[in-house]
Amino acid sequence: MRTPLIAGNWKMFKTVRESVAFVIDLRDRVAGLTGVDIVVAPTFPALHAVAGALEGSPIGVAAQNLHWEREGAFTGEVSAAMVREAGAAWAIIGHSERRTLFGETDDTVNRKVRAALTATLVPIVCIGETLQEREAERTLDVLDRQIKAGLDGVTGTELAGMVLAYEPVWAIGTGRTATPAQAQQAHEHIRGRLTQWFGQDASSRCRILYGGSVKPDNIAALMANPDVDGALVGGASLDADGFTKIVTRGRR
Ligand code: PEP
């Protein structure tokens, strides 16, 4: 049985002070809530302070990105070991904004996944098709390519503890959500491929999140699908009231 996971991706929003105030409030709002795991992903400068404010709380902290090298002359980059030491236990990898705006490829995603695992971070690996790819009926091929290349060299044991996030690019920040049926179709396909490539045990334990304009009023219908194990939430995770509703309605 997979515990649902609701992860909030704050993107480039909230200062350090705003981030800390937000999680102090959130911690109280979700105190005692069972049947769901919660993660927030602040900006790099806020990671350490947010992790400190959440010490002793079940809410996890994720980095939004990392570099695959441990250290070196890579101006502007932050390594997996560094975010781990700052207090993050999770890392979002290969978000579509990173792929489209910052040139990330399946190869760099794979390097980052391996670096995260080495640093004992739980990778949340984002995959998903563009509108053009969906309209050309290439969705499942794109997902296959992203999974195969992005998870190259990952073992079944590692996969079991990992998280994949199916995020159709056309649904991110657009207010246009995949229908529950579209989400389930993609998730079922992903689960099938994971079974084929990593084995039944790993596949049945790996959590697959849906992401793309998740809101308090659509989370329940998405979560009613057997292969949807939670959500990666962008815009709606920035509001404590809305995010708490999503977390509460995302429980199983
Ligand atoms: C995201 O950033 O991963 C995301 C899904 O954004 P939004 O919920 O705003 O569509």
Short mmCIF file of C-alpha atoms and ligand atoms in Angstrom, two decimals:
data_model
loop_
_atom_site.label_atom_id
_atom_site.label_comp_id
_atom_site.label_asym_id
_atom_site.label_seq_id
_atom_site.Cartn_x
_atom_site.Cartn_y
_atom_site.Cartn_z
CA MET A 1 0.00 0.00 0.00
CA ARG A 2 1.51 3.33 -1.09
CA THR A 3 1.01 6.31 1.22
CA PRO A 4 -0.11 9.30 -0.85
CA LEU A 5 2.42 12.11 -1.19
CA ILE A 6 1.52 15.76 -1.76
CA ALA A 7 4.54 17.89 -2.68
CA GLY A 8 4.45 21.66 -3.09
CA ASN A 9 6.83 23.15 -5.66
CA TRP A 10 7.22 26.82 -4.77
CA LYS A 11 9.30 27.61 -7.86
CA MET A 12 10.90 31.10 -7.59
CA PHE A 13 8.40 32.38 -5.03
CA LYS A 14 8.68 33.34 -1.35
CA THR A 15 11.63 34.97 0.40
CA VAL A 16 13.38 33.18 3.28
CA ARG A 17 11.23 35.01 5.79
CA GLU A 18 7.99 34.26 3.91
CA SER A 19 8.99 30.61 3.52
CA VAL A 20 9.62 30.12 7.23
CA ALA A 21 6.38 31.88 8.21
CA PHE A 22 4.50 29.70 5.73
CA VAL A 23 5.78 26.38 7.09
CA ILE A 24 5.26 27.39 10.73
CA ASP A 25 1.62 28.00 9.82
CA LEU A 26 1.37 24.85 7.68
CA ARG A 27 2.88 22.69 10.43
CA ASP A 28 0.04 23.70 12.75
CA ARG A 29 -2.65 23.32 10.10
CA VAL A 30 -1.67 19.72 9.27
CA ALA A 31 -0.70 18.59 12.79
CA GLY A 32 -2.03 15.09 13.48
CA LEU A 33 -3.11 14.51 9.86
CA THR A 34 -2.50 10.88 8.89
CA GLY A 35 -2.68 8.95 5.62
CA VAL A 36 -0.58 11.38 3.62
CA ASP A 37 3.07 12.45 3.34
CA ILE A 38 3.76 16.16 2.78
CA VAL A 39 6.81 17.81 1.20
CA VAL A 40 7.55 21.45 0.39
CA ALA A 41 10.19 22.64 -2.07
CA PRO A 42 11.42 26.17 -1.28
CA THR A 43 14.12 28.09 -3.15
CA PHE A 44 17.77 27.23 -2.37
CA PRO A 45 18.38 30.19 -0.02
CA ALA A 46 15.39 29.18 2.13
CA LEU A 47 16.18 25.44 2.37
CA HIS A 48 18.17 25.52 5.58
CA ALA A 49 15.84 27.85 7.47
CA VAL A 50 12.73 25.95 6.35
CA ALA A 51 14.28 22.61 7.35
CA GLY A 52 15.12 24.11 10.74
CA ALA A 53 11.58 25.41 11.23
CA LEU A 54 10.23 21.96 10.35
CA GLU A 55 12.53 19.99 12.65
CA GLY A 56 10.49 17.38 14.52
CA SER A 57 7.61 17.78 12.05
CA PRO A 58 6.68 15.07 9.50
CA ILE A 59 6.68 17.64 6.67
CA GLY A 60 9.65 16.95 4.39
CA VAL A 61 11.80 19.46 2.53
CA ALA A 62 12.85 19.17 -1.12
CA ALA A 63 15.31 21.02 -3.30
CA GLN A 64 13.92 22.08 -6.68
CA ASN A 65 17.08 21.14 -8.54
CA LEU A 66 20.70 20.13 -7.97
CA HIS A 67 23.96 19.63 -9.84
CA TRP A 68 25.34 16.14 -10.36
CA GLU A 69 28.93 16.88 -9.32
CA ARG A 70 29.75 16.90 -5.62
CA GLU A 71 31.70 20.17 -5.85
CA GLY A 72 33.76 22.10 -8.37
CA ALA A 73 34.03 25.14 -10.59
CA PHE A 74 30.34 25.31 -11.56
CA THR A 75 29.34 28.89 -10.82
CA GLY A 76 25.75 29.22 -9.70
CA GLU A 77 25.20 25.49 -9.11
CA VAL A 78 24.43 23.59 -5.91
CA SER A 79 25.30 19.92 -5.32
CA ALA A 80 23.15 17.11 -3.94
CA ALA A 81 25.43 16.77 -0.91
CA MET A 82 25.00 20.51 -0.22
CA VAL A 83 21.21 20.44 -0.27
CA ARG A 84 21.27 17.28 1.85
CA GLU A 85 23.40 19.04 4.45
CA ALA A 86 21.11 22.09 4.29
CA GLY A 87 18.30 19.82 5.52
CA ALA A 88 16.53 18.60 2.38
CA ALA A 89 15.73 14.90 2.14
CA TRP A 90 14.04 15.09 -1.29
CA ALA A 91 14.90 16.65 -4.66
CA ILE A 92 12.71 17.54 -7.63
CA ILE A 93 14.60 16.58 -10.78
CA GLY A 94 13.86 17.29 -14.45
CA HIS A 95 10.91 19.64 -13.95
CA SER A 96 9.59 20.72 -17.36
CA GLU A 97 10.57 24.33 -16.62
CA ARG A 98 14.16 23.11 -16.17
CA ARG A 99 13.95 21.08 -19.37
CA THR A 100 12.42 23.84 -21.51
CA LEU A 101 13.97 27.00 -20.01
CA PHE A 102 17.35 25.71 -18.85
CA GLY A 103 18.22 23.06 -21.41
CA GLU A 104 17.98 19.97 -19.24
CA THR A 105 17.98 16.69 -21.13
CA ASP A 106 17.24 13.07 -20.25
CA ASP A 107 21.01 12.66 -19.82
CA THR A 108 21.38 15.49 -17.29
CA VAL A 109 18.25 14.26 -15.52
CA ASN A 110 19.88 10.85 -15.21
CA ARG A 111 23.11 12.30 -13.79
CA LYS A 112 21.08 14.28 -11.26
CA VAL A 113 19.02 11.24 -10.26
CA ARG A 114 22.18 9.24 -9.58
CA ALA A 115 23.76 12.13 -7.66
CA ALA A 116 20.61 12.48 -5.54
CA LEU A 117 20.61 8.77 -4.72
CA THR A 118 24.30 8.88 -3.79
CA ALA A 119 23.57 11.78 -1.43
CA THR A 120 20.60 9.82 0.08
CA LEU A 121 18.05 12.28 -1.29
CA VAL A 122 14.75 10.91 -2.57
CA PRO A 123 14.44 11.97 -6.22
CA ILE A 124 11.06 13.21 -7.47
CA VAL A 125 11.63 12.76 -11.20
CA CYS A 126 9.36 14.76 -13.49
CA ILE A 127 8.26 13.40 -16.86
CA GLY A 128 5.53 14.43 -19.27
CA GLU A 129 4.67 15.31 -22.83
CA THR A 130 4.15 18.69 -24.51
CA LEU A 131 0.84 19.59 -26.15
CA GLN A 132 2.40 19.05 -29.56
CA GLU A 133 3.55 15.56 -28.56
CA ARG A 134 0.09 14.69 -27.17
CA GLU A 135 -1.63 15.90 -30.32
CA ALA A 136 0.77 13.82 -32.40
CA GLU A 137 -0.20 10.80 -30.22
CA ARG A 138 3.38 10.45 -29.02
CA THR A 139 2.63 10.73 -25.28
CA LEU A 140 3.45 7.13 -24.34
CA ASP A 141 6.62 7.07 -26.47
CA VAL A 142 7.84 10.28 -24.82
CA LEU A 143 7.17 8.84 -21.36
CA ASP A 144 9.02 5.63 -22.28
CA ARG A 145 12.05 7.61 -23.47
CA GLN A 146 12.11 9.84 -20.40
CA ILE A 147 11.80 6.89 -18.00
CA LYS A 148 14.34 4.68 -19.76
CA ALA A 149 16.99 7.36 -20.16
CA GLY A 150 16.29 9.29 -16.97
CA LEU A 151 16.43 6.18 -14.78
CA ASP A 152 19.32 4.45 -16.56
CA GLY A 153 21.47 2.59 -14.03
CA VAL A 154 18.92 2.88 -11.23
CA THR A 155 18.31 -0.42 -9.40
CA GLY A 156 14.94 -1.88 -8.48
CA THR A 157 15.66 -1.30 -4.81
CA GLU A 158 16.43 2.37 -5.52
CA LEU A 159 13.34 2.78 -7.67
CA ALA A 160 11.11 1.39 -4.91
CA GLY A 161 11.98 4.39 -2.72
CA MET A 162 11.76 6.94 -5.50
CA VAL A 163 8.95 9.14 -6.79
CA LEU A 164 7.97 9.86 -10.38
CA ALA A 165 5.79 12.84 -11.22
CA TYR A 166 3.73 12.68 -14.39
CA GLU A 167 3.32 16.31 -15.39
CA PRO A 168 1.86 16.93 -18.85
CA VAL A 169 3.60 20.16 -19.88
CA TRP A 170 0.35 21.57 -21.29
CA ALA A 171 -1.23 21.36 -17.82
CA ILE A 172 1.49 23.12 -15.82
CA GLY A 173 0.49 26.60 -14.70
CA THR A 174 -2.18 26.76 -17.40
CA GLY A 175 -5.27 25.99 -15.32
CA ARG A 176 -5.84 23.09 -17.72
CA THR A 177 -5.77 19.81 -15.79
CA ALA A 178 -5.57 16.35 -17.33
CA THR A 179 -8.88 14.58 -16.81
CA PRO A 180 -8.77 11.84 -14.17
CA ALA A 181 -9.03 9.32 -17.03
CA GLN A 182 -6.08 10.87 -18.92
CA ALA A 183 -4.02 10.87 -15.72
CA GLN A 184 -4.86 7.24 -14.93
CA GLN A 185 -4.05 6.15 -18.50
CA ALA A 186 -0.59 7.72 -18.29
CA HIS A 187 0.06 6.49 -14.74
CA GLU A 188 -1.01 2.94 -15.61
CA HIS A 189 1.32 2.99 -18.60
CA ILE A 190 4.20 4.28 -16.46
CA ARG A 191 3.55 1.63 -13.80
CA GLY A 192 3.52 -1.04 -16.52
CA ARG A 193 6.90 0.07 -17.85
CA LEU A 194 8.37 0.18 -14.34
CA THR A 195 7.17 -3.40 -13.80
CA GLN A 196 8.74 -4.45 -17.10
CA TRP A 197 12.07 -2.72 -16.47
CA PHE A 198 12.47 -2.86 -12.65
CA GLY A 199 10.24 -5.73 -11.53
CA GLN A 200 6.85 -6.02 -9.86
CA ASP A 201 8.02 -5.33 -6.31
CA ALA A 202 9.84 -2.08 -7.15
CA SER A 203 7.04 -0.91 -9.42
CA SER A 204 4.33 -1.50 -6.83
CA ARG A 205 6.25 0.52 -4.23
CA CYS A 206 7.33 3.50 -6.38
CA ARG A 207 4.96 6.45 -5.98
CA ILE A 208 3.71 8.16 -9.13
CA LEU A 209 2.38 11.69 -8.60
CA TYR A 210 0.23 13.71 -10.96
CA GLY A 211 1.15 17.36 -11.55
CA GLY A 212 -0.50 20.09 -13.61
CA SER A 213 -2.95 22.67 -12.23
CA VAL A 214 -3.92 20.56 -9.21
CA LYS A 215 -6.36 22.51 -7.02
CA PRO A 216 -8.51 21.82 -3.97
CA ASP A 217 -11.48 21.10 -6.23
CA ASN A 218 -9.85 18.53 -8.52
CA ILE A 219 -7.53 16.58 -6.20
CA ALA A 220 -10.19 14.12 -4.99
CA ALA A 221 -11.14 13.02 -8.51
CA LEU A 222 -7.48 12.57 -9.46
CA MET A 223 -6.77 10.59 -6.28
CA ALA A 224 -9.69 8.25 -7.01
CA ASN A 225 -7.47 6.60 -9.65
CA PRO A 226 -5.61 3.49 -8.46
CA ASP A 227 -2.25 4.52 -9.96
CA VAL A 228 -2.28 8.17 -8.83
CA ASP A 229 -0.32 8.25 -5.58
CA GLY A 230 -0.45 11.96 -4.88
CA ALA A 231 0.33 15.27 -6.52
CA LEU A 232 3.13 17.68 -7.31
CA VAL A 233 1.47 21.05 -6.83
CA GLY A 234 2.85 24.34 -8.14
CA GLY A 235 0.73 27.49 -7.95
CA ALA A 236 -1.82 26.13 -5.49
CA SER A 237 0.93 25.15 -3.02
CA LEU A 238 1.74 28.83 -2.38
CA ASP A 239 -1.46 29.42 -0.46
CA ALA A 240 -1.61 27.75 2.97
CA ASP A 241 -5.37 27.39 2.98
CA GLY A 242 -5.55 25.87 -0.49
CA PHE A 243 -2.54 23.62 0.04
CA THR A 244 -3.98 22.34 3.32
CA LYS A 245 -7.22 21.49 1.51
CA ILE A 246 -5.29 19.60 -1.18
CA VAL A 247 -3.32 17.68 1.45
CA THR A 248 -6.47 16.86 3.43
CA ARG A 249 -8.39 15.72 0.34
CA GLY A 250 -5.39 13.78 -0.95
CA ARG A 251 -5.39 11.34 1.98
CA ARG A 252 -6.21 7.66 1.63
C1 PEP B 1 4.56 22.27 -11.08
O1 PEP B 1 5.21 23.29 -11.00
O2 PEP B 1 5.09 21.16 -10.93
C2 PEP B 1 3.13 22.37 -11.35
C3 PEP B 1 2.44 21.27 -11.52
O3 PEP B 1 2.58 23.66 -11.41
P1 PEP B 1 1.02 24.04 -11.35
O4 PEP B 1 0.40 23.23 -10.23
O5 PEP B 1 1.00 25.50 -11.08
O6 PEP B 1 0.43 23.65 -12.67
#
